Coordinates of C-alpha atoms in Angstrom, one line a residue:
X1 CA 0.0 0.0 0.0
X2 CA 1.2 3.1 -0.7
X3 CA 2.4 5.4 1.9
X4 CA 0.1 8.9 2.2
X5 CA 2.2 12.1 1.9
X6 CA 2.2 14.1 5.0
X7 CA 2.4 18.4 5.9
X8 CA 2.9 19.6 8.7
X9 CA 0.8 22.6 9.5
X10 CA 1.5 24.9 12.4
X11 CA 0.3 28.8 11.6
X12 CA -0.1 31.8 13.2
X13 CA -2.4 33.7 10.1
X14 CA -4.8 31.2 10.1
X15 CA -6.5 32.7 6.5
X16 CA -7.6 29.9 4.5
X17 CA -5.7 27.6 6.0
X18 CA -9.1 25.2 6.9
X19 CA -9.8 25.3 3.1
X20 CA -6.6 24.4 2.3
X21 CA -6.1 21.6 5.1
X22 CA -9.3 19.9 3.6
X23 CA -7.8 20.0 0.3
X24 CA -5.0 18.5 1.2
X25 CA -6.9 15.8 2.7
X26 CA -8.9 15.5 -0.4
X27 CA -5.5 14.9 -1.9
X28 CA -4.6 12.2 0.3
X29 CA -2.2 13.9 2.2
X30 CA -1.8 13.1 6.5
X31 CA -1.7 16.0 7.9
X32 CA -0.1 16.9 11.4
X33 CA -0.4 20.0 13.7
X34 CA 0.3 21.6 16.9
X35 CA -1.7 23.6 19.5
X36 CA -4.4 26.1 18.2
X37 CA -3.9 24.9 14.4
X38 CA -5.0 21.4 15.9
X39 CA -7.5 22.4 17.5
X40 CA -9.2 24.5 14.3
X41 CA -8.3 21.8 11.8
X42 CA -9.9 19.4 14.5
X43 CA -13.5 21.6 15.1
X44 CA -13.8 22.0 11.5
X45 CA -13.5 18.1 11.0
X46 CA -10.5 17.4 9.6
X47 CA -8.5 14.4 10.5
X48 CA -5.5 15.3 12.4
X49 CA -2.1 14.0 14.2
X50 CA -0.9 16.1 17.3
X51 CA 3.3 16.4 17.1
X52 CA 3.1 15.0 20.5
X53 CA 2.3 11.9 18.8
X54 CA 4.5 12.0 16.5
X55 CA 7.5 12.7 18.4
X56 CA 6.2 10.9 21.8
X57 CA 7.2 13.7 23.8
X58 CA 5.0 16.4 25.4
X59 CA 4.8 19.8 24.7
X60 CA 7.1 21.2 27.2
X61 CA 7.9 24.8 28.6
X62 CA 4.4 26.6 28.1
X63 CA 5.3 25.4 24.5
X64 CA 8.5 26.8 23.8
X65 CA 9.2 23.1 22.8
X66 CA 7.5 21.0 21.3
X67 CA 8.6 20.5 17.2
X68 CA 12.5 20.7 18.0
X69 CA 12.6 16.7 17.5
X70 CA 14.3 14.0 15.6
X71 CA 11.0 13.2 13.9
X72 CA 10.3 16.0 12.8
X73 CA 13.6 17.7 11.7
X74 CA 14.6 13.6 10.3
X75 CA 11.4 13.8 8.5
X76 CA 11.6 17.2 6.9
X77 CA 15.3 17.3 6.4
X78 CA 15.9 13.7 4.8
X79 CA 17.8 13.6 1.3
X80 CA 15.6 11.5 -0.4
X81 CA 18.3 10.9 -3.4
X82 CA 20.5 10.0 -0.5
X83 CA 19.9 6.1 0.2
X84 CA 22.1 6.1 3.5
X85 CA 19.0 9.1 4.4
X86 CA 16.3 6.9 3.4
X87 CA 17.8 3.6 5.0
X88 CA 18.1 5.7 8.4
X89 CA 15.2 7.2 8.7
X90 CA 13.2 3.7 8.3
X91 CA 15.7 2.1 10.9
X92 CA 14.8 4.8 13.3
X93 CA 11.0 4.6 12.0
X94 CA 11.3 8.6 10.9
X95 CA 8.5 9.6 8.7
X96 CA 9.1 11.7 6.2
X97 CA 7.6 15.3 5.8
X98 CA 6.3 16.3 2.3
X99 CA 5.0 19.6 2.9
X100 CA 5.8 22.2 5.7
X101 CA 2.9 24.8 6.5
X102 CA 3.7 27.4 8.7
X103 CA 4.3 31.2 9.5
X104 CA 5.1 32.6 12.8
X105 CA 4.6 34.4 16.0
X106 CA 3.1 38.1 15.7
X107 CA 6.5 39.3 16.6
X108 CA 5.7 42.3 14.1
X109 CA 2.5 43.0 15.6
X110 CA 3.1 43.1 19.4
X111 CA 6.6 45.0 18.6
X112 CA 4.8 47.9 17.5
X113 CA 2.1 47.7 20.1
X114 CA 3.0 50.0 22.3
X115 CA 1.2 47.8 25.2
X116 CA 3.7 45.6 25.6
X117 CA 6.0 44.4 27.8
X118 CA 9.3 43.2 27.0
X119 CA 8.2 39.9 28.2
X120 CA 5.6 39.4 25.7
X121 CA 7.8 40.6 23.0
X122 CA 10.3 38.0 24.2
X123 CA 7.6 35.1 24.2
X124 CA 6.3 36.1 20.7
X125 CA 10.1 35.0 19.3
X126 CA 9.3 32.3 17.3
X127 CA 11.7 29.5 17.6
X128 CA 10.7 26.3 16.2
X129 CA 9.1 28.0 13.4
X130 CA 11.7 29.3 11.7
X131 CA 13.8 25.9 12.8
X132 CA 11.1 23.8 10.7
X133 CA 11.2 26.5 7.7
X134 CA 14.4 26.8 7.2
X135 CA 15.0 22.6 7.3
X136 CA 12.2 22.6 5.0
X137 CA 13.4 25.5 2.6
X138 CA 17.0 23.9 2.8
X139 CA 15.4 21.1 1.4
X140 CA 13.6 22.1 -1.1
X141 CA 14.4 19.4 -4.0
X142 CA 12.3 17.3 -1.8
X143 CA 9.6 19.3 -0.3
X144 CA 7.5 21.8 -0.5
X145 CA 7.7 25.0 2.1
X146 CA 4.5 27.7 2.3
X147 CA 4.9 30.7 4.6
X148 CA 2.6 32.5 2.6
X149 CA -1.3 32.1 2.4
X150 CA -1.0 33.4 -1.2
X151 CA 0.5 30.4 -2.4
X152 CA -1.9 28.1 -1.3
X153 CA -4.2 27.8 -4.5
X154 CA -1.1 27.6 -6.7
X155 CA 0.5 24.5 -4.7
X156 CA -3.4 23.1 -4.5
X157 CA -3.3 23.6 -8.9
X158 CA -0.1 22.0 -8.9
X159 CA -0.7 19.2 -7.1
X160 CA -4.1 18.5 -8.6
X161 CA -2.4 19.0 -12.2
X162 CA 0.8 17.1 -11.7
X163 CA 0.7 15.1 -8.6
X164 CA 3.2 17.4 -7.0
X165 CA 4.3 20.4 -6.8
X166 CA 7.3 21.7 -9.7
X167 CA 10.8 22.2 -8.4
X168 CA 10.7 25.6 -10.0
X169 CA 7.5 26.2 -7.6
X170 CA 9.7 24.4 -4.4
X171 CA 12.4 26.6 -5.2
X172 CA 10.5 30.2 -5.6
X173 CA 9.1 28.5 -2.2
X174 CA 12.1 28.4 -0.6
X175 CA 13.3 31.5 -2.0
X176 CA 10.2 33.3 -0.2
X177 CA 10.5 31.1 3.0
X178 CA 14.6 32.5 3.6
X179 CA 13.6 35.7 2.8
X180 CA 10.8 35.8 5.5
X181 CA 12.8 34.5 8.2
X182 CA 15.7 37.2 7.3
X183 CA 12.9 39.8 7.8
X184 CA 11.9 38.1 11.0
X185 CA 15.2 38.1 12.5
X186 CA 15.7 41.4 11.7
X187 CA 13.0 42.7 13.3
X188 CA 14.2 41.1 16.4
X189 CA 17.5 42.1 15.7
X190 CA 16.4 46.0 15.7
X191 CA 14.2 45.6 18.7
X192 CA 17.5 44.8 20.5
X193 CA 19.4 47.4 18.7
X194 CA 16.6 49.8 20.0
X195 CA 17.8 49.2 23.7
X196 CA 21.3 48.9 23.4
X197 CA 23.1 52.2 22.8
X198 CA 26.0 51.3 20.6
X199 CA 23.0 49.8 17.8
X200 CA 25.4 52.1 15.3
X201 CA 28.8 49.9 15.7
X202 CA 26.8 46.7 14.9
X203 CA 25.4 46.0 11.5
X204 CA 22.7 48.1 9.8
X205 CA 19.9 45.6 9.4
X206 CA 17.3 46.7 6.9
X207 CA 14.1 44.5 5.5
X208 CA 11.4 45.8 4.6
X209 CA 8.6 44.4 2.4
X210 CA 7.6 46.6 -1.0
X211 CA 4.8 48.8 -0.1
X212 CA 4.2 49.7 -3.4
X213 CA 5.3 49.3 -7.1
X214 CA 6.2 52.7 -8.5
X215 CA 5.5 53.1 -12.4
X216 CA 9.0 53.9 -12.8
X217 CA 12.1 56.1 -11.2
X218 CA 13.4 59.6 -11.2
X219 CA 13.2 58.8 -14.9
X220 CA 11.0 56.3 -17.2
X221 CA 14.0 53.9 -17.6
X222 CA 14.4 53.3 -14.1
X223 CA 12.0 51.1 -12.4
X224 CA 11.1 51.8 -8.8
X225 CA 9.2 50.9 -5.8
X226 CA 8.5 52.2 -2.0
X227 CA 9.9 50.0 0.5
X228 CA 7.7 50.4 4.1
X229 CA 6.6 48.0 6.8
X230 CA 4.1 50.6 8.7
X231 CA 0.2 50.1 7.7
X232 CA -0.5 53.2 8.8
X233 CA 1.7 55.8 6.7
X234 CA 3.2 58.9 7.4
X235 CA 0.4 60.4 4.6
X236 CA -2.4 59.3 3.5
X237 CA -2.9 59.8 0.0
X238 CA -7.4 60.7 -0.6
X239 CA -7.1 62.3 -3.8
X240 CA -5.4 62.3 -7.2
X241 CA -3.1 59.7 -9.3
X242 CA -0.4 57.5 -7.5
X243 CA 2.7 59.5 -6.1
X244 CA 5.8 58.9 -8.6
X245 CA 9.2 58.2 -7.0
X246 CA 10.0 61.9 -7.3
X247 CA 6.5 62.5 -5.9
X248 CA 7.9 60.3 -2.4
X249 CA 11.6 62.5 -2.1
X250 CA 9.6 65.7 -2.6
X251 CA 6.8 64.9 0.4
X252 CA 9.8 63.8 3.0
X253 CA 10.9 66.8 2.7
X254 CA 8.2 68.9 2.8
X255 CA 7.6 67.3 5.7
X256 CA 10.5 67.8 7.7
X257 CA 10.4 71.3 6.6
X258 CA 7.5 72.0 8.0
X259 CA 8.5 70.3 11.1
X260 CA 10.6 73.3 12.1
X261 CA 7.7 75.8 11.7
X262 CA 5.2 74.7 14.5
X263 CA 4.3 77.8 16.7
X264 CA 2.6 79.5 14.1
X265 CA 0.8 79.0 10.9
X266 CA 3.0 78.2 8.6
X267 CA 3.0 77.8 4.2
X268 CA 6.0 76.3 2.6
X269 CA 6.0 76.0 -1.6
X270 CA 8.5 73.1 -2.8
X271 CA 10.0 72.2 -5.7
X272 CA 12.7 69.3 -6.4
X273 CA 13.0 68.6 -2.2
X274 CA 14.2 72.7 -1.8
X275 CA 11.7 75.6 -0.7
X276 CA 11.0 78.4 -3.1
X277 CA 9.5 80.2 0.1
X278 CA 8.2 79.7 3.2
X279 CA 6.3 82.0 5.2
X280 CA 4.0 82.4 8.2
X281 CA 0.5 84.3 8.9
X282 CA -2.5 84.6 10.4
X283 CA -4.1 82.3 8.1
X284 CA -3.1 80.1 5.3
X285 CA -3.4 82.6 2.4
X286 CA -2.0 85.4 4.4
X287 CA 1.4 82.7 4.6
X288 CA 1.2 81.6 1.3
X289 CA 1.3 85.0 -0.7
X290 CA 3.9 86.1 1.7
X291 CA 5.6 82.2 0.6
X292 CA 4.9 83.1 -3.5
X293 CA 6.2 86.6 -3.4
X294 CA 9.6 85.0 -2.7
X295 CA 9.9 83.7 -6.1
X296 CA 6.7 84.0 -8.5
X297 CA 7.8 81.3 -11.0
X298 CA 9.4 78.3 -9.6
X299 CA 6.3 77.4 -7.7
X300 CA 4.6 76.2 -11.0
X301 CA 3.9 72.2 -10.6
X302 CA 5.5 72.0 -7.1
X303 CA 4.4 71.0 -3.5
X304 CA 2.4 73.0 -0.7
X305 CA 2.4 71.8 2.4
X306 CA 0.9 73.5 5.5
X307 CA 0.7 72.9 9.4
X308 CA -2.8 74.4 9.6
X309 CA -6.1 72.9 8.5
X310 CA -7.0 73.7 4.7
X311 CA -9.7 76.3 4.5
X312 CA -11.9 77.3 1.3
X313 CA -10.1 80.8 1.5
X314 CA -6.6 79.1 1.9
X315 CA -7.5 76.4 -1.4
X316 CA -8.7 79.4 -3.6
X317 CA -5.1 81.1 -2.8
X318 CA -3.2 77.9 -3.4
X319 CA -5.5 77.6 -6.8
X320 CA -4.2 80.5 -8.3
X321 CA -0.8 78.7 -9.6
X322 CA -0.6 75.1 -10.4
X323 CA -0.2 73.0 -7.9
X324 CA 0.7 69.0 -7.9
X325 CA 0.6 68.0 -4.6
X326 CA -1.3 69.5 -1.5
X327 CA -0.3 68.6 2.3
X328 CA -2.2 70.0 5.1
X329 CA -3.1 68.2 8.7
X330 CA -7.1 68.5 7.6
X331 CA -9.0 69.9 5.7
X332 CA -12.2 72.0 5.8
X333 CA -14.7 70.6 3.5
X334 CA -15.3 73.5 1.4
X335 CA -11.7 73.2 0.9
X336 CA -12.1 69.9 -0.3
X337 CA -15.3 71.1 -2.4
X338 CA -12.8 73.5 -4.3
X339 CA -9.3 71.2 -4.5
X340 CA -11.3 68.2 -5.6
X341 CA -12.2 69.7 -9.5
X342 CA -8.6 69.1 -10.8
X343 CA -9.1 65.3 -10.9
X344 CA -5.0 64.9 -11.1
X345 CA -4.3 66.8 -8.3
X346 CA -2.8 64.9 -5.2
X347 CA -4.2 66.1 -1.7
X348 CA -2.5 64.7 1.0
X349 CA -3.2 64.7 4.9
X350 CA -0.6 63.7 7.6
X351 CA -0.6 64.2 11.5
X352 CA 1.4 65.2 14.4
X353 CA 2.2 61.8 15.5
X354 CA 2.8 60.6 12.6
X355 CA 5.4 62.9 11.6
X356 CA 7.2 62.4 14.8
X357 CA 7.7 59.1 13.7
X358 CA 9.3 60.1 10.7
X359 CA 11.2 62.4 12.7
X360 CA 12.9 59.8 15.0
X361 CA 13.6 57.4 12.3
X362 CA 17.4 57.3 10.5
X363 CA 18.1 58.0 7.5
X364 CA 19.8 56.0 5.5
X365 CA 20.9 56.1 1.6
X366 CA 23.2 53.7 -0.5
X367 CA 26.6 54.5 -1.2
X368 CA 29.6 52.8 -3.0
X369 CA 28.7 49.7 -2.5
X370 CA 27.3 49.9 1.0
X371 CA 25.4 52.3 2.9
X372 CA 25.6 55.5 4.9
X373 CA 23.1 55.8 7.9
X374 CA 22.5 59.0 10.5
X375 CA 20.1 60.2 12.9
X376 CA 18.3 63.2 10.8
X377 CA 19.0 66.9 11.3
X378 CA 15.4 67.9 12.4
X379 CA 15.9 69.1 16.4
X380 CA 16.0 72.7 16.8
X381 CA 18.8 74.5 18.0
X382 CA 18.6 75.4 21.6
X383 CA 18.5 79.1 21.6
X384 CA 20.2 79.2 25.1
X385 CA 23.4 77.7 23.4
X386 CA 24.1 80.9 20.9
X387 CA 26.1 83.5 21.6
X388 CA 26.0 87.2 20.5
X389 CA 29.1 87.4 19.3
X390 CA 28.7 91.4 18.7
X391 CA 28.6 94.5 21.0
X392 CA 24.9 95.0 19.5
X393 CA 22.1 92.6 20.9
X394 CA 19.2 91.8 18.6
X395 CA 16.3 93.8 18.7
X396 CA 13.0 91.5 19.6
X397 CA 12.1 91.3 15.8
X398 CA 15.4 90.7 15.0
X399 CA 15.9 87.6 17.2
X400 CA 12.2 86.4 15.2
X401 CA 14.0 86.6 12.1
X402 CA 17.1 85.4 13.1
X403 CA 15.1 82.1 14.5
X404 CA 12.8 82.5 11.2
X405 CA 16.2 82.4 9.3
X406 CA 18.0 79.6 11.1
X407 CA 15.3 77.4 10.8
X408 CA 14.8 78.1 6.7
X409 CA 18.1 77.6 6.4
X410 CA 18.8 74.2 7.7
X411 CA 15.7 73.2 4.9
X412 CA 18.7 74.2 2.2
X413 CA 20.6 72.5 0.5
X414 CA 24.5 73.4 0.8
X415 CA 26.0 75.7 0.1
X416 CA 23.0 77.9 1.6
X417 CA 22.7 81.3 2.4
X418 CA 19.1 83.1 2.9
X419 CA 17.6 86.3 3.8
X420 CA 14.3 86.8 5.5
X421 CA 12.4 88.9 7.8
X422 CA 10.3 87.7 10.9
X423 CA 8.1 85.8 8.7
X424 CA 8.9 85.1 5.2
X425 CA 12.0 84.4 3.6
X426 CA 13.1 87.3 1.1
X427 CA 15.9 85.3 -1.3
X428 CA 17.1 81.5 -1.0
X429 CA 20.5 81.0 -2.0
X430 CA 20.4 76.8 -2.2
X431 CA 23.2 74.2 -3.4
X432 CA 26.4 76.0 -4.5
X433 CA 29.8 74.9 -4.7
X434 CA 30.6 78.4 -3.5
X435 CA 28.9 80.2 -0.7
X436 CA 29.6 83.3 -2.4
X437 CA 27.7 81.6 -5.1
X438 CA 24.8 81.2 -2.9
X439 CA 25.2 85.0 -1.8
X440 CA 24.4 86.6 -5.0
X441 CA 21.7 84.2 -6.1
X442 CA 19.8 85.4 -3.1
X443 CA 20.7 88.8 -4.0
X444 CA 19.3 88.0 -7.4
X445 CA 16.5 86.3 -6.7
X446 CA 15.3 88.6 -4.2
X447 CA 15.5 91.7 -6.8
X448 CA 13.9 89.7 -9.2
X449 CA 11.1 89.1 -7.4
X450 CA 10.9 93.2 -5.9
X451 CA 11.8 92.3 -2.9
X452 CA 13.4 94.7 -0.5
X453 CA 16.5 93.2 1.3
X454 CA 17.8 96.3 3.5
X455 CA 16.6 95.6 6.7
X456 CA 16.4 91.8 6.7
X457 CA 18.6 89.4 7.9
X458 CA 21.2 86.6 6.7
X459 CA 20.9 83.5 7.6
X460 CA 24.1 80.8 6.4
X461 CA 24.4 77.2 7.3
X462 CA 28.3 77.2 7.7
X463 CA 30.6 79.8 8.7
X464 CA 31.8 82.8 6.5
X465 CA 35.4 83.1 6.3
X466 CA 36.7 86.5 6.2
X467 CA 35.3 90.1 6.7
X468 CA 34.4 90.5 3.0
X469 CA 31.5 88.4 3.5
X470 CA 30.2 91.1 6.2
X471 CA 31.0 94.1 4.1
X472 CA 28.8 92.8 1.3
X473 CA 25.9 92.3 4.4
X474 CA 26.5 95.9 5.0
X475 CA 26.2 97.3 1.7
X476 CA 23.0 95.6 1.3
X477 CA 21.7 96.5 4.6
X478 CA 21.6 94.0 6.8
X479 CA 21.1 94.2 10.3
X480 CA 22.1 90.7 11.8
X481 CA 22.9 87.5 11.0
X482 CA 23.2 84.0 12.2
X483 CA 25.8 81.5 11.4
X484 CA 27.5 78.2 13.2
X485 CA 30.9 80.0 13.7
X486 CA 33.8 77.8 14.0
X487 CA 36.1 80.0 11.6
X488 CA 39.8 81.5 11.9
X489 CA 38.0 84.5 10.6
X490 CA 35.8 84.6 13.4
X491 CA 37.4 87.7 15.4
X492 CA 37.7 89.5 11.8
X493 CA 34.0 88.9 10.8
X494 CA 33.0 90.0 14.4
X495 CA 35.2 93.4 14.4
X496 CA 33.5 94.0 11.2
X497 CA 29.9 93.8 12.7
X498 CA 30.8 95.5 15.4
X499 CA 32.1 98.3 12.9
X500 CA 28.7 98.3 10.8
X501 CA 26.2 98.2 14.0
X502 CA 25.4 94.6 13.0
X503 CA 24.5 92.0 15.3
X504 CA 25.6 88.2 14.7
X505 CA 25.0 85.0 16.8
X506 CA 27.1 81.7 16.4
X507 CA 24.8 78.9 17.1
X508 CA 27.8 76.7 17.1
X509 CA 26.0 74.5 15.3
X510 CA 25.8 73.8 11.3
X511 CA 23.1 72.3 9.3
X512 CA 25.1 71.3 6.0
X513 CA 22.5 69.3 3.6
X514 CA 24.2 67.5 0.8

């Protein structure tokens, strides 16, 4: 008589696995399980074997033991081309194992919960789970591995079809199976990293499943997809065609602009990951025409993102110049009545806690052939670490736009120098190999746009070298400005202040953004 195949079933998603089980059955396949798999393949009357009779050994240790056994591991792990395999197994009475079923602990789920303890966390790592997986994904010329409930209809087509299942199937099988333990480890891997201080001398462990398939890159010949293990996202997308690649790099950094621009209402305007202006008002409107009025014509197809809730007078504003993407906490829902019409539009919510997730998370970015990872460059300064480095103090509204200034800069890319007043920004000087470069663009852009500099003030994200830096501030009318210090030129760019009547602080801290 011959010998029924046998799977062993043991799964934490338990989606279509009854279905399944029955088919197997129907396919004269023995099946064997373990605690609360039994017990649902057993109320939903399928025939099953507990492991404990299998093995002849209890369940032991609340079950942290109870597959980790010579019966099981001989059965799954056998060499069936091997005839010294075969011949041992039957001498020891070892039956093998033709199919493994299984997927594991909710590690995932009760890591992120924040309710609890590091006691459950440890109990949900999933030992003999991965043991079984691997043995079976090792062995994959011989058997058939499913961590996956997606796969079950193909392997139920297969075997009805062909008998078996294809060794191209067993090996895609496998190939899914090593991958999802890798993931699980990691994720226990960087829950340990999370408590240990020194996570950054270790190894950089990053898996994370494909969120989403991108229709292509930065360009159309690149193909592309977003990589992200959170359900809930840092935005939620209601409105408009799927974001593009560039679409994902311009909303991170919108949003970690508008991260530094909390205490008031606040309107930035992006384009390619750098502001074209960012203001603040009494209402959104009010922000975003002071925001436009820095520069009139990059704006066109770009981002705005604000911190306030979208009203109908703040859309009608915003609809005045083509917009592709709209980010605001809320929004009102004549607002939405008005955004809505242009059909392509993307309108885009996110919230507080949400980007303080983003906030605390590193950033990382291939390079070479490795990668480079950092804690990102959102805190604000401390304002009680800068020093007036001049005989002048700041006036009140000076120190407003010095802190308005500081903050606008750090959004830049280097080298960046800005101008701005207690609420706006007045010209944005962004990504230059010289800083001097960065100077007159800001210069430029600021007449271009009828702005009035005299009587702002300069913001740079590294230090200025020598005094001719300062003259040009005076000439222009500057009153103070703000910049990391650290320079041999220090003394000399401070004499020079002190000579004008301008005031600088040193925040002895830089914000370069490469």
């Amino acid at each position: 008589m011959k010998k029924k195949r046998r799977a062993l079933i043991s799964v934490s998603d338990k989606s279509g696995i009854v279905e399944f089980a029955k088919a197997l059955t129907e396919l004269d396949y023995e099946i064997i399980s373990t605690g609360g798999t039994h017990k649902l393949l057993k109320e939903s009357g399928i025939d099953v074997i507990k492991v404990t009779d299998v093995t002849g050994f209890p369940e032991i240790m609340d079950g942290r033991v109870k597959t980790l056994n010579p019966f099981i591991h001989g059965g799954i792990l056998a060499n069936r081309s091997v005839e010294s395999h075969v011949k041992e197994a039957e001498e020891l009475e070892i039956t093998m194992i033709d199919m493994v079923v299984v997927n594991l602990y909710p590690f995932e789920q009760t890591v992120t919960n924040p309710d609890s303890s590091h006691e459950l966390i440890i109990e949900n790592i999933d030992i003999g789970g991965p043991t079984m997986l691997r043995s079976a994904a090792k062995n994959y010329n011989d058997v058939t591995v499913i961590t996956d409930p997606i796969d079950y209809d193909k392997v139920l087509e297969e075997l009805k079809e062909e008998g078996c299942t294809t060794l191209k199937t067993r090996e895609y099988l496998a190939f899914k199976t090593f991958r999802h333990t890798a993931d699980y480890d990691s994720l226990i891997s960087n829950y340990f990293s999370s408590r240990n201080e020194d996570s950054i001398k270790g190894y950089l462990q990053i898996s994370t499943p494909l969120n989403k398939e991108l229709r292509y890159g930065e360009n159309p010949h690149q193909s592309a997809g977003y990589y992200s293990r959170n359900k809930e996202q840092i935005v939620e997308v209601f409105h408009g065609k799927a974001l593009s690649y560039n679409n994902f790099i311009d909303i991170d950094a919108a949003l970690k602009l508008i991260s530094r621009f909390n205490d008031k209402c606040c309107v930035a305007i992006l384009k390619h990951t750098n502001p074209c202006g960012i203001a603040t008002g009494e209402t959104i409107e009010e922000a975003h025409a002071k925001a436009l009025a820095t520069d009139t014509l990059s704006p066109f197809g770009g981002i705005v993102i604000t911190n306030r809730e979208m009203t109908l007078a703040g859309a009608e504003a915003i609809n005045k110049v083509f917009t592709e993407i709209i980010i605001a906490p809320s929004y009102s829902e004549e607002a939405l009545d008005k955004l809505r019409r242009k059909k392509n539009r993307r309108l885009l919510t996110y919230s507080q806690e949400n980007l303080k997730r983003l906030l605390n998370s590193k950033y990382t970015v291939s390079c070479l052939d490795g990668y480079l990872s950092q804690d990102l460059d959102y805190a604000k300064d401390s304002k009680e670490n800068w020093i007036i480095a001049t005989d002048r103090k700041p006036t009140e509204e000076e120190m407003e736009a010095l802190e308005f200034g500081w903050n606008t800069v750090a959004t830049l890319k280097s080298n960046a120098v800005c101008f701005t007043k207690n609420d706006r920004t007045i010209g944005l000087g962004i990504g230059q190999t010289s800083r001097i470069d960065s100077t007159e663009i800001a210069i430029s852009k600021a007449k271009k746009f009828g702005l009035e500099i005299k009587g702002s003030v300069c913001a740079s994200d590294g230090f200025f070298p020598f005094r001719d830096s300062i003259d040009a501030m005076h000439e222009l009318g500057i009153t103070a400005i703000i910049q990391p210090g650290g320079s041999k030129g220090d003394p000399e760019c401070i004499e020079a202040c002190n000579e004008y009547g301008i005031t600088m602080i040193m925040t002895g801290m830089r914000h370069f953004r490469h």
